[in-house]
mmCIF file of C-alpha atoms and ligand atoms in Angstrom:
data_model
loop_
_atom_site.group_PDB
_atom_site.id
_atom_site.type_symbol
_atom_site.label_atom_id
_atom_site.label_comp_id
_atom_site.label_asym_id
_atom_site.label_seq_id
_atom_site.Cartn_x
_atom_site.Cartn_y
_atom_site.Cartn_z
ATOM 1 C CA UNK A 804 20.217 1.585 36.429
ATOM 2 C CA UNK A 805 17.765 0.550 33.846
ATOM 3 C CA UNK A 806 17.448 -0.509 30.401
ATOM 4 C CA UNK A 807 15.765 -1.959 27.386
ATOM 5 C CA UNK A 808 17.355 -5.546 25.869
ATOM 6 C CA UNK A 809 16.649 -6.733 22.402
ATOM 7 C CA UNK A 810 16.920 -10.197 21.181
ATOM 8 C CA UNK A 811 18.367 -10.148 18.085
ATOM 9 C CA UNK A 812 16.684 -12.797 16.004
ATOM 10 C CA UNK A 813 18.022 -14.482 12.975
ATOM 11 C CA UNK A 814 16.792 -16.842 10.377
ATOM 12 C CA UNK A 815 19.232 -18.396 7.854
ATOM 13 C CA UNK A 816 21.980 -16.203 8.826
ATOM 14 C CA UNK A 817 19.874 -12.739 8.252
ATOM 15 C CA UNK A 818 18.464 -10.227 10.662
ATOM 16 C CA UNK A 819 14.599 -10.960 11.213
ATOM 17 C CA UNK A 820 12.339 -7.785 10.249
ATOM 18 C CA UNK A 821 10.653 -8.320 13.588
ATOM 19 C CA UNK A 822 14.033 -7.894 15.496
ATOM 20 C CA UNK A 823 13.985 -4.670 13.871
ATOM 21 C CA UNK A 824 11.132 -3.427 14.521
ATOM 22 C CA UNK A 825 11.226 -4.066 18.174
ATOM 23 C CA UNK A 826 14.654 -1.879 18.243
ATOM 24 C CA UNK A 827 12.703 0.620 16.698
ATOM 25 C CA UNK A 828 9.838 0.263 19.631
ATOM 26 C CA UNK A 829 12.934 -0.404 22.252
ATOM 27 C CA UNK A 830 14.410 2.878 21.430
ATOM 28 C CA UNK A 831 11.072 4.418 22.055
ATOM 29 C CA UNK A 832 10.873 2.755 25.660
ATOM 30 C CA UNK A 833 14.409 3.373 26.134
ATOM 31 C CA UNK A 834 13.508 7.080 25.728
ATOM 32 C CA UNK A 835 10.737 7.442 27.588
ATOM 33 C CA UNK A 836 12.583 5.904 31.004
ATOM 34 C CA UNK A 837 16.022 7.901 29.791
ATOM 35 C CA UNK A 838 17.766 4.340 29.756
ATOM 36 C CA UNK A 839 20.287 2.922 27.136
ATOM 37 C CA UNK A 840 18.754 0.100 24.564
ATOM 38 C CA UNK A 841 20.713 -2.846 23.991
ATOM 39 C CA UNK A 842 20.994 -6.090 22.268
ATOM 40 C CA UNK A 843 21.944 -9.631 23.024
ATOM 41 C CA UNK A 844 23.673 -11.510 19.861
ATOM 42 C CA UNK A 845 24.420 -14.999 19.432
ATOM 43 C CA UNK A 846 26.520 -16.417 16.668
ATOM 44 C CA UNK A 847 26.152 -13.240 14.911
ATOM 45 C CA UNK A 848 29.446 -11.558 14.671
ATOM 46 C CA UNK A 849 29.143 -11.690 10.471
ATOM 47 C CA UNK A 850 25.545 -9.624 11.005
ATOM 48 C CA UNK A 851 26.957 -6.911 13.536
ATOM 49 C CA UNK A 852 27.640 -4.521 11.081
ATOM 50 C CA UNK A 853 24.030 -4.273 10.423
ATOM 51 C CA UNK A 854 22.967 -3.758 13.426
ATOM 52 C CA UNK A 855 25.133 0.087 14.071
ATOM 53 C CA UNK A 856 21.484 1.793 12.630
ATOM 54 C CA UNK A 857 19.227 0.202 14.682
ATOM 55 C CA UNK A 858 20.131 2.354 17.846
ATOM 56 C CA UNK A 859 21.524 -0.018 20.349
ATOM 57 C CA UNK A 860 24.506 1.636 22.685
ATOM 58 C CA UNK A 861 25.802 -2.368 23.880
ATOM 59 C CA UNK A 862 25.319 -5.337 22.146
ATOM 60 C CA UNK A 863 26.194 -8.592 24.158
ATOM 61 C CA UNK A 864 28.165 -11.427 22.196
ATOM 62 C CA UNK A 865 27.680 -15.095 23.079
ATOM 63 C CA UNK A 866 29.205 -17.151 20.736
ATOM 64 C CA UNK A 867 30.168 -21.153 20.649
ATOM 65 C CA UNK A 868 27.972 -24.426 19.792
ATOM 66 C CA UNK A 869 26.062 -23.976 22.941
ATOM 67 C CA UNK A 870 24.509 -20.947 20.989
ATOM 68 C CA UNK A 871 24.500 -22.565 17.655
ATOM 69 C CA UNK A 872 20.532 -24.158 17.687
ATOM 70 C CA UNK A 873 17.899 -22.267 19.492
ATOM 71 C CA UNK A 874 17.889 -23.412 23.461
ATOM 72 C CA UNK A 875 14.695 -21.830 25.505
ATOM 73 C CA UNK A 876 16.729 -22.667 28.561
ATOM 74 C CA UNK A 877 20.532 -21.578 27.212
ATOM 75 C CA UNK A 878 18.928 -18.200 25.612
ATOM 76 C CA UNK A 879 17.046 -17.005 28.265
ATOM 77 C CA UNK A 880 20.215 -17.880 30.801
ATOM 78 C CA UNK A 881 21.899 -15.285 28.526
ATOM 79 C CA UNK A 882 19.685 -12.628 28.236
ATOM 80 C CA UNK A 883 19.081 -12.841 31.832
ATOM 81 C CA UNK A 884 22.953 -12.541 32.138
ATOM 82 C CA UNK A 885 22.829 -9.470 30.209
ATOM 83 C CA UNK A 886 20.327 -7.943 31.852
ATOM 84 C CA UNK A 887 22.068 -8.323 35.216
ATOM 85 C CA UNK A 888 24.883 -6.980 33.709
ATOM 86 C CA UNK A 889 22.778 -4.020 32.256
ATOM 87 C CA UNK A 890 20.050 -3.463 34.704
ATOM 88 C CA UNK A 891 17.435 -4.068 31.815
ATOM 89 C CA UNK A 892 14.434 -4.333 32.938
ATOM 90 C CA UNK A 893 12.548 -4.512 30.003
ATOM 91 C CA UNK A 894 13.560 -7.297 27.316
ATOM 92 C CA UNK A 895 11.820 -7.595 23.854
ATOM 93 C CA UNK A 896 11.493 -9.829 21.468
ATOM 94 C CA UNK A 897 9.402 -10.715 18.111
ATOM 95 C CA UNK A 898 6.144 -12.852 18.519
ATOM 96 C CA UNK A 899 7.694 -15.235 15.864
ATOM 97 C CA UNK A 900 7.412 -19.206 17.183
ATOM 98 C CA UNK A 901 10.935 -18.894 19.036
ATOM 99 C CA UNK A 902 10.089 -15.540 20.458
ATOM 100 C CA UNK A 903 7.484 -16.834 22.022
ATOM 101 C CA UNK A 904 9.012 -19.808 23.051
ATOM 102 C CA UNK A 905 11.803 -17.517 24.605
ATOM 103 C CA UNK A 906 9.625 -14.879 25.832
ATOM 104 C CA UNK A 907 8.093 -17.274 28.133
ATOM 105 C CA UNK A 908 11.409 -18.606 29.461
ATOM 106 C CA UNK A 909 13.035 -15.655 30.265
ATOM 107 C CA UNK A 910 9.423 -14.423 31.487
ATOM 108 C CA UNK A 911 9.696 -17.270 34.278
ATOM 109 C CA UNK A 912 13.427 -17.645 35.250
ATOM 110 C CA UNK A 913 13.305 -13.414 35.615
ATOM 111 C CA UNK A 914 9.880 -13.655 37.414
ATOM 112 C CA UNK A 915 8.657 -11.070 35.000
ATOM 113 C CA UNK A 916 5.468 -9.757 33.657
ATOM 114 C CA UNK A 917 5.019 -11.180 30.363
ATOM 115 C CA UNK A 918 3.003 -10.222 27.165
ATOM 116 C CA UNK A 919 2.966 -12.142 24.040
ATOM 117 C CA UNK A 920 1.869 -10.543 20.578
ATOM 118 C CA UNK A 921 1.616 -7.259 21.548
ATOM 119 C CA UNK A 922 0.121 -4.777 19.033
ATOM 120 C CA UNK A 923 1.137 -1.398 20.611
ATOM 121 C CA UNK A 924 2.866 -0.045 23.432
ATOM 122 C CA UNK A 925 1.673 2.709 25.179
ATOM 123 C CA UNK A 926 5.500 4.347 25.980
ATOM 124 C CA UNK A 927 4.447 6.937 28.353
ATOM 125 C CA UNK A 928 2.336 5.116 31.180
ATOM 126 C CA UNK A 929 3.851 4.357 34.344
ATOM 127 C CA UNK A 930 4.326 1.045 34.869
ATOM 128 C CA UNK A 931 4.561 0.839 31.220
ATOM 129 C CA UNK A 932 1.338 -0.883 29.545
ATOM 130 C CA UNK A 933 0.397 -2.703 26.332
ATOM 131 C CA UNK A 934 -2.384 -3.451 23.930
ATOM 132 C CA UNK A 935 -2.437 -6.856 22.652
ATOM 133 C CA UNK A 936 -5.476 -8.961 21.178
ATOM 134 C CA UNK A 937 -7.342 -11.403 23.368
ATOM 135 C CA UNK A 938 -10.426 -14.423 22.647
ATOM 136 C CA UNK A 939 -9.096 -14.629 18.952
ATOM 137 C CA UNK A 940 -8.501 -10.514 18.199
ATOM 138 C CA UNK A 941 -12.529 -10.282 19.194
ATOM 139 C CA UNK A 942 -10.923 -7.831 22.258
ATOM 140 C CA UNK A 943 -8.202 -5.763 22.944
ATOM 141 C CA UNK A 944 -6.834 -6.215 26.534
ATOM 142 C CA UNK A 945 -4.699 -2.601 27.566
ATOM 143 C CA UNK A 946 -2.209 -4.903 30.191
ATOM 144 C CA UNK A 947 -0.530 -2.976 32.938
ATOM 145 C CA UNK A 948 3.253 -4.574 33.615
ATOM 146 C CA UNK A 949 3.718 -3.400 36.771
ATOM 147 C CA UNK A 950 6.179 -6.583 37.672
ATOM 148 C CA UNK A 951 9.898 -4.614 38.037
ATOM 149 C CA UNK A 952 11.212 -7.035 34.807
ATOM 150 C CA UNK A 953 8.564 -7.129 31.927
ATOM 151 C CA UNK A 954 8.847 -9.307 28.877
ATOM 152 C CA UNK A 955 7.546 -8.564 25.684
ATOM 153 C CA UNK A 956 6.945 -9.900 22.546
ATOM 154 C CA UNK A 957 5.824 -7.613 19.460
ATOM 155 C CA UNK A 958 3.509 -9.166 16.919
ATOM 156 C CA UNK A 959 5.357 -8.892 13.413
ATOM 157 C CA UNK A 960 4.436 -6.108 10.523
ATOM 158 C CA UNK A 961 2.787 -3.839 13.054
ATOM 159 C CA UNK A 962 5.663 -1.910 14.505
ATOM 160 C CA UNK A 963 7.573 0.548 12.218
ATOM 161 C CA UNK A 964 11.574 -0.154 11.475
ATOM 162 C CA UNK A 965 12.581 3.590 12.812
ATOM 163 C CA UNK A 966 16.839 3.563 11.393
ATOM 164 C CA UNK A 967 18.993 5.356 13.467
ATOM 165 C CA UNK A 968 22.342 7.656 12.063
ATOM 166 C CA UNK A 969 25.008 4.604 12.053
ATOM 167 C CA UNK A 970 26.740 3.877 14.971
ATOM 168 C CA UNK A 971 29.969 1.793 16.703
ATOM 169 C CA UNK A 972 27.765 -0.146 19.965
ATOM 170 C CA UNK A 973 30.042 -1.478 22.422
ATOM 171 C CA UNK A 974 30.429 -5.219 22.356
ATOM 172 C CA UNK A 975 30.279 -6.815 25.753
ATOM 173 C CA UNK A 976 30.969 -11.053 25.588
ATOM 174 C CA UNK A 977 28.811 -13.040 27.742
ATOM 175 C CA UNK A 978 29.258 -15.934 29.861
ATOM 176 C CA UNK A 979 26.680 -18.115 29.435
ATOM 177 C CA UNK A 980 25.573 -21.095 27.466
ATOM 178 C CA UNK A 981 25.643 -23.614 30.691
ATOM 179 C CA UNK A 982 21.841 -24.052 31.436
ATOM 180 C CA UNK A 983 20.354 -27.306 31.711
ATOM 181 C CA UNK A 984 18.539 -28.351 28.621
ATOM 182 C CA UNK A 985 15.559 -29.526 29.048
ATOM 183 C CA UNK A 986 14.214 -29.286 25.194
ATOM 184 C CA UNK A 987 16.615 -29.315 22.011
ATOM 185 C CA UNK A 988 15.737 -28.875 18.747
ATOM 186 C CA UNK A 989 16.875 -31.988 17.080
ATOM 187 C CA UNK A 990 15.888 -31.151 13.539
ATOM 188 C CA UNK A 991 14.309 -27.934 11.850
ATOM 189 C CA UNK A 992 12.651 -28.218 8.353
ATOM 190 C CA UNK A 993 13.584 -26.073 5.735
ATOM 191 C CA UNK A 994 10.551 -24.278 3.763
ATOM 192 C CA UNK A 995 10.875 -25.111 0.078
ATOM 193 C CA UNK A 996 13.080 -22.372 -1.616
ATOM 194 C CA UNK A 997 11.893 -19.496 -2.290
ATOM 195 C CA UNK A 998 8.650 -19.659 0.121
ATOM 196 C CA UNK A 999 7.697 -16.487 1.573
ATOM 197 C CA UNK A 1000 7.233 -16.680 4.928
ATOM 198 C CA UNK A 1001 3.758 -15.116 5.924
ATOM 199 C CA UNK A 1002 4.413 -13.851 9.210
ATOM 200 C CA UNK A 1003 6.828 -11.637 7.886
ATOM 201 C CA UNK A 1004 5.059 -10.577 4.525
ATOM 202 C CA UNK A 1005 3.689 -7.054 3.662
ATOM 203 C CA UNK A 1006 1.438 -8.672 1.362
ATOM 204 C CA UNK A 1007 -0.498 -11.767 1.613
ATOM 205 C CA UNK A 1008 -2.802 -12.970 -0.591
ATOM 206 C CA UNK A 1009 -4.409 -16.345 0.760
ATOM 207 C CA UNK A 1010 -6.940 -18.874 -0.579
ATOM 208 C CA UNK A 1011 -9.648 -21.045 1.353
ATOM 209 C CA UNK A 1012 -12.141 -23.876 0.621
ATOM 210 C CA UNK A 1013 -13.477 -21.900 -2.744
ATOM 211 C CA UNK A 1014 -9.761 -22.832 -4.506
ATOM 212 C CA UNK A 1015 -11.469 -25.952 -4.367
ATOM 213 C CA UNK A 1016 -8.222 -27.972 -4.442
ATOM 214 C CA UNK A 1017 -4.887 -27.411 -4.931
ATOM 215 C CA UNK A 1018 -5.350 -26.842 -8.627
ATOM 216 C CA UNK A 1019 -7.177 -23.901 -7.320
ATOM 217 C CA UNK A 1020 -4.313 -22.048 -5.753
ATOM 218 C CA UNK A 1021 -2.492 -22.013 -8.539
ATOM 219 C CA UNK A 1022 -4.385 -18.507 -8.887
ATOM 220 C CA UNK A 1023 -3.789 -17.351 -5.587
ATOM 221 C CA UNK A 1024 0.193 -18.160 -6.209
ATOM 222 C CA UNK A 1025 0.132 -16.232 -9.312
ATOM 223 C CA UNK A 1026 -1.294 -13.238 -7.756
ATOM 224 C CA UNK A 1027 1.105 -13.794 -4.923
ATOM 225 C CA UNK A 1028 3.632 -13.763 -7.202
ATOM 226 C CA UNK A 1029 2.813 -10.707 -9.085
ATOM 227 C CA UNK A 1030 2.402 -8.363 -6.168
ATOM 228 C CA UNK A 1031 5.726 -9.981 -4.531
ATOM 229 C CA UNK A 1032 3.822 -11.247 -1.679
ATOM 230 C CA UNK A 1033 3.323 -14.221 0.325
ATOM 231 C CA UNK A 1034 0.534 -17.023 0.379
ATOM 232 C CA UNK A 1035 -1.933 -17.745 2.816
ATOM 233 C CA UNK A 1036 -4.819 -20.611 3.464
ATOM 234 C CA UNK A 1037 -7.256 -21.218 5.685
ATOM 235 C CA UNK A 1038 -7.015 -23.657 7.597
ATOM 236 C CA UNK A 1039 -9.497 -26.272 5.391
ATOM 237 C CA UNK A 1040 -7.330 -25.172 3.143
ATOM 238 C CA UNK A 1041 -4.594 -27.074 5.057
ATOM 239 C CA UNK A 1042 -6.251 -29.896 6.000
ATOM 240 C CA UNK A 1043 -7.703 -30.833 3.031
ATOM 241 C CA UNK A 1044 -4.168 -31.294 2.088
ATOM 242 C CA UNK A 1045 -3.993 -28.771 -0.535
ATOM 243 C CA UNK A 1046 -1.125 -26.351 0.903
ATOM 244 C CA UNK A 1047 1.476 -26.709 3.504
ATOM 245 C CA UNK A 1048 1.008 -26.005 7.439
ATOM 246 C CA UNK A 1049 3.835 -23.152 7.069
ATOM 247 C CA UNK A 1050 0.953 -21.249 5.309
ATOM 248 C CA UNK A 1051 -1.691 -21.365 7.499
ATOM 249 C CA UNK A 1052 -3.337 -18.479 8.777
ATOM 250 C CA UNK A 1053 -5.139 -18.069 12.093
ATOM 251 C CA UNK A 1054 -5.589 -19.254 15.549
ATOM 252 C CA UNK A 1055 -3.915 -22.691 15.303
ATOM 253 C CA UNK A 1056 -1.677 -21.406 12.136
ATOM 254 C CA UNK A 1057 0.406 -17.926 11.948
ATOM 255 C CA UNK A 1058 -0.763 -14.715 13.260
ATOM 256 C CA UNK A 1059 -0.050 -12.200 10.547
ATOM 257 C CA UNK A 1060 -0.245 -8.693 9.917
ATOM 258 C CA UNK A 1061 0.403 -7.335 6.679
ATOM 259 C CA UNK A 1062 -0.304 -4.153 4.967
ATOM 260 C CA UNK A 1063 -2.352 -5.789 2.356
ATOM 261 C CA UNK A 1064 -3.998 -9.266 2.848
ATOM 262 C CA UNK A 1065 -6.089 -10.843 -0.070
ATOM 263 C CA UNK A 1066 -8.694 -13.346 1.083
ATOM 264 C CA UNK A 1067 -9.795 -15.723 -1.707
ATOM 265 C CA UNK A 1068 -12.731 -17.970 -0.653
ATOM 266 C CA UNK A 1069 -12.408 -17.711 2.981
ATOM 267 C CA UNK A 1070 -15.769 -17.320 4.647
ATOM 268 C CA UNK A 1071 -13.723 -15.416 7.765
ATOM 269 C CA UNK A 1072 -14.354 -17.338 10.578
ATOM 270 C CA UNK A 1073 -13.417 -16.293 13.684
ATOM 271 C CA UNK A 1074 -10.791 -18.605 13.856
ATOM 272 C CA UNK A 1075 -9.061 -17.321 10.919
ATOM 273 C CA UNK A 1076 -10.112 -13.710 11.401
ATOM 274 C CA UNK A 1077 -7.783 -14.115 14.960
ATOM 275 C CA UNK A 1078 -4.801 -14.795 12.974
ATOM 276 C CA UNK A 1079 -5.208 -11.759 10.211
ATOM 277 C CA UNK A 1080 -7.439 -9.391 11.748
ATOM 278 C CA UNK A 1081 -4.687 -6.496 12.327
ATOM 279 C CA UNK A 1082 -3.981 -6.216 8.546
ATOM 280 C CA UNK A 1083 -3.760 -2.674 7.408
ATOM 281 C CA UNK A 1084 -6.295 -3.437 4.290
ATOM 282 C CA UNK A 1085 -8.142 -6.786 3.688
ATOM 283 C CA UNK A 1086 -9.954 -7.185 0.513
ATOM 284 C CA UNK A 1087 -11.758 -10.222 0.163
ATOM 285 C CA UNK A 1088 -12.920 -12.005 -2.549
ATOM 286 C CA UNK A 1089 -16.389 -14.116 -2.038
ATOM 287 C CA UNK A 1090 -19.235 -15.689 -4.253
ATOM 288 C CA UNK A 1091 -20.967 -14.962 -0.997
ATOM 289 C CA UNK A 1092 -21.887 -11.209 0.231
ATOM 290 C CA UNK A 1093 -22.947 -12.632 3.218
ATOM 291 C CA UNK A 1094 -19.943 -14.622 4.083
ATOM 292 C CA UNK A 1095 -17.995 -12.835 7.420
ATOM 293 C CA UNK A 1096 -14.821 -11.760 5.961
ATOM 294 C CA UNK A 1097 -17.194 -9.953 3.156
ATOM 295 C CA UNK A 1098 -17.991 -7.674 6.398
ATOM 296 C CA UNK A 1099 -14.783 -7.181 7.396
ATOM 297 C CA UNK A 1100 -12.874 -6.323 4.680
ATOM 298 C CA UNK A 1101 -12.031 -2.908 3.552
ATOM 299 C CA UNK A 1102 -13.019 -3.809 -0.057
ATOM 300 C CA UNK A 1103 -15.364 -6.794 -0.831
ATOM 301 C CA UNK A 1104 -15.467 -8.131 -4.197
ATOM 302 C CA UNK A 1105 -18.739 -10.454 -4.672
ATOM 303 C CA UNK A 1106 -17.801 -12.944 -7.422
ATOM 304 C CA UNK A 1107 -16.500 -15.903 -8.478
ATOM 305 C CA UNK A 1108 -12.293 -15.959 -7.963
ATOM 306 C CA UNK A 1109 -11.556 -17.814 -10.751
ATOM 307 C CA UNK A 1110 -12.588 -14.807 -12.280
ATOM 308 C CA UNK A 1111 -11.941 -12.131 -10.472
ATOM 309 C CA UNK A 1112 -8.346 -12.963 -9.141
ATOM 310 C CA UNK A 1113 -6.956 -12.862 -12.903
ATOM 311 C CA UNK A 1114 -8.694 -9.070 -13.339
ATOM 312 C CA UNK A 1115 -7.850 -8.130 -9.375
ATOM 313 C CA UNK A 1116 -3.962 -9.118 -10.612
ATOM 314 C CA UNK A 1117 -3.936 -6.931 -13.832
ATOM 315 C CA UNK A 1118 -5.739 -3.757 -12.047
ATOM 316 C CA UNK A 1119 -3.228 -4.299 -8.729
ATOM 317 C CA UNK A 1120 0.065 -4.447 -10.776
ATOM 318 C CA UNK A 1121 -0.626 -1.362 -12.513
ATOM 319 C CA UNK A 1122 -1.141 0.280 -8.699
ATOM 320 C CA UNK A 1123 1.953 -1.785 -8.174
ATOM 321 C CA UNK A 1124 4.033 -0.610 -11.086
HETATM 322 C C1 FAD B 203 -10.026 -24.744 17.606
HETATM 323 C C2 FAD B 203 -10.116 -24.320 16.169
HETATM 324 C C3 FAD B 203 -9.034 -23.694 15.596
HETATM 325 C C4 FAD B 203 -9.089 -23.278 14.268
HETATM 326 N N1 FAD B 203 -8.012 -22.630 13.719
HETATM 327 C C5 FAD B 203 -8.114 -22.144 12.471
HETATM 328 C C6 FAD B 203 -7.046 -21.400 11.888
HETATM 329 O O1 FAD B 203 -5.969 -21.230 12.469
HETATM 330 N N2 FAD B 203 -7.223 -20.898 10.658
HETATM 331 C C7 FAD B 203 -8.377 -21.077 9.938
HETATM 332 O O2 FAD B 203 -8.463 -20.585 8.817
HETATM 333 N N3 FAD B 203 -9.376 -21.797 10.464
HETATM 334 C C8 FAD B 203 -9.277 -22.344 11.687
HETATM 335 N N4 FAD B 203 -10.290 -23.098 12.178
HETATM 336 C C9 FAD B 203 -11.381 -23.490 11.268
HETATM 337 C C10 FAD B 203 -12.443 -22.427 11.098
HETATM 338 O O3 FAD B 203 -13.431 -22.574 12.087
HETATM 339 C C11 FAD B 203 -13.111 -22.549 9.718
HETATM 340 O O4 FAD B 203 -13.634 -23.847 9.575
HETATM 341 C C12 FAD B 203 -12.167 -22.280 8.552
HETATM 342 O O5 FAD B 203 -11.472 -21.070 8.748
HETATM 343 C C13 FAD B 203 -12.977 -22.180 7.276
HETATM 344 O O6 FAD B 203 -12.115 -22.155 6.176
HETATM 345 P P1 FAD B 203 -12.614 -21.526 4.807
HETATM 346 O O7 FAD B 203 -13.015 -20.118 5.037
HETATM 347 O O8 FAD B 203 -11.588 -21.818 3.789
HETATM 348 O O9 FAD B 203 -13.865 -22.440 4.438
HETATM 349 P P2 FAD B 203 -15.408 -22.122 4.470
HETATM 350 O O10 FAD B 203 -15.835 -21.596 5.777
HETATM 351 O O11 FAD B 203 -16.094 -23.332 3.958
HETATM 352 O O12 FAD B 203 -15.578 -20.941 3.429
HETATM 353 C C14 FAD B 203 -15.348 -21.069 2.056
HETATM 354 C C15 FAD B 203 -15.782 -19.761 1.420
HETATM 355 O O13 FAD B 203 -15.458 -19.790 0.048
HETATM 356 C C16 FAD B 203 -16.504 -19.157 -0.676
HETATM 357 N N5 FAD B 203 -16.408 -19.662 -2.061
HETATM 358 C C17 FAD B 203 -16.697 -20.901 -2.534
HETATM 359 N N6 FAD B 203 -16.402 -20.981 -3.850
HETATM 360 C C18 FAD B 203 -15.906 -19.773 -4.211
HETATM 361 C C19 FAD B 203 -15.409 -19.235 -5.429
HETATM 362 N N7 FAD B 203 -15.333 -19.967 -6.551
HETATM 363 N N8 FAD B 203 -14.999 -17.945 -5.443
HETATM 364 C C20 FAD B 203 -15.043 -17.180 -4.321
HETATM 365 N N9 FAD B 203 -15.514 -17.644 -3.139
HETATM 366 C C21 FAD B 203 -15.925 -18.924 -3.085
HETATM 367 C C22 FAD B 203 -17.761 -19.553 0.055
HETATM 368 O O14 FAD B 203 -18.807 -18.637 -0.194
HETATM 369 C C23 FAD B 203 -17.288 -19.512 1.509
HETATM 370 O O15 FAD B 203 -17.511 -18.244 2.091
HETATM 371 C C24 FAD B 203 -10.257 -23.517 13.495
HETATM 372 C C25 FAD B 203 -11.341 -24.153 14.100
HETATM 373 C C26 FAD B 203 -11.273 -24.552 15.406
HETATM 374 C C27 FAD B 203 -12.462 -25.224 16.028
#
């Protein structure tokens, strides 16, 4: 017996986009070894009618406070108890911060392979392999699992959300939820309403040390908020003080990867280049042609932003519209 286990990820009571997308890639894994794809729930009863298009055959239930704030230790116990149940041997999750977090637990208490952030899946090789990006995106490592158990996370925004016809998946309650915990979450910090989470975003549009202060991204919000996207910074940016943590992008901030990401001075250093360099379409906008991301992007725009951004926001919305 075999099989392919979800986690089924939730934020604020809502299905995360990442969860699925990795049903979509599960169902292609699930395929290619002629195995059932499943999913492992907690608290989620309210969401599980959602969840009949995403392809899963058996979604395991655990449900009670033990389940109520994210455990490493308690949600690994229970995906490895639905995996014995199932026979999974491959589990996936979203590279978000707790499916990382998770990844690695379940990785080590299954004595799986593990790969975090993984960009593509190549479905047909036996043991199955992956592509993910290594030394800040500058390589891609192709990694072989050939451990019997593999764990892997899936980098947001880069795997598509394939719907299935809808469906009735079997519910099967697990009992779990007595691990020993060894971390707890004691508090988690709400984003200021109506903040769009970049990890998730299709469209980013993101502002560095050229904003100049936090004056400065004032224009890189109003763009943002014209093309219905979500803003960035580098991480000066950040430090400076000018813009949350939340919204950093790059090694030390969030790895992103949306279909359209709008860099506003940013010189592109390689440390910022590792957390955005999988976007489908960078433009950047520079005072510098000679800055990095200027030879990166798909469309450089060599000018001051202050002036540009306004003119980039009119010309995008009527692409938009
Ligand atoms: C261990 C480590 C981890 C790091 N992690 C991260 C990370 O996660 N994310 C990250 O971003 N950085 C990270 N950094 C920092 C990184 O090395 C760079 O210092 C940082 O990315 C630079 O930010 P910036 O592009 O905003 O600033 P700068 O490099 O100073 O670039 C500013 C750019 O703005 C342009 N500019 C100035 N004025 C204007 C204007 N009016 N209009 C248009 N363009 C203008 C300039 O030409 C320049 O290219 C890390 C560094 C280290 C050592």
């Amino acid at each position: 017996m075999a099989g392919v286990i979800v986690w089924i990820e939730t934020s604020e009571g809502k299905i995360r986009k990442v969860t699925r997308e990795a049903a979509g890639a599960g169902a292609k894994i699930a395929a290619a070894i002629n195995a059932p794809l499943c999913a492992v729930l907690f608290n989620g009863k309210d969401l599980l009618p959602e969840l009949g298009n995403l392809g899963f055959s058996k979604i395991y239930t655990a449900d009670g406070p033990a389940f109520e704030k994210y455990s490493g230790e308690v949600y690994a116990e229970a995906l490895a108890a639905a995996g014995e149940l199932s026979g999974a041997e491959v589990f996936l999750t979203g590279a978000t911060a707790l499916g990382r977090d998770l990844s690695a637990s379940l990785a080590a208490r299954l004595d799986a392979a593990l790969a975090i952030d993984v960009t593509e899946i190549i479905y047909d090789a036996k043991p199955l392999k992956v592509v993910r990006p290594v030394y800040s995106g500058k390589l891609l490592a192709e990694v072989e699992l050939t451990s019997e158990k593999k764990v892997i996370s899936l980098r947001p925004n880069v795997f598509p959300i394939t719907e299935k016809p809808a469906a009735s998946p079997e519910l099967v309650p697990l009992s779990a939820g007595t691990a020993a915990i060894r971390a707890e979450v004691r508090k988690a910090i709400k984003a200021a309403e109506g903040v769009m989470d970049v990890a998730e975003a299709t469209i980013i549009v993101s502002g560095g040390r050229g904003t100049g202060g936090p004056a400065g991204f004032k224009v890189i919000e109003d763009l943002a908020k014209t093309l219905g996207g979500a803003v960035g910074a580098s991480r000066v940016a950040v430090d400076e003080g000018w813009i949350e943590y939340s919204h950093q992008v790059g090694q030390t901030g969030k790895v992103v990867s949306p279909v359209l990401y709008i860099a506003c001075g940013i010189s592109g250093s390689t440390q910022h280049f590792a957390g955005m360099g999988t976007s489908k379409f960078i433009i950047a906008v520079n005072t510098d042609p000679d800055a990095p991301i200027m030879g990166k992007a798909d469309f450089a725009i060599v000018g001051d932003l202050f002036k540009v951004v306004p003119v980039l926001k009119e010309e995008l919305l009527k692409v938009v519209k």
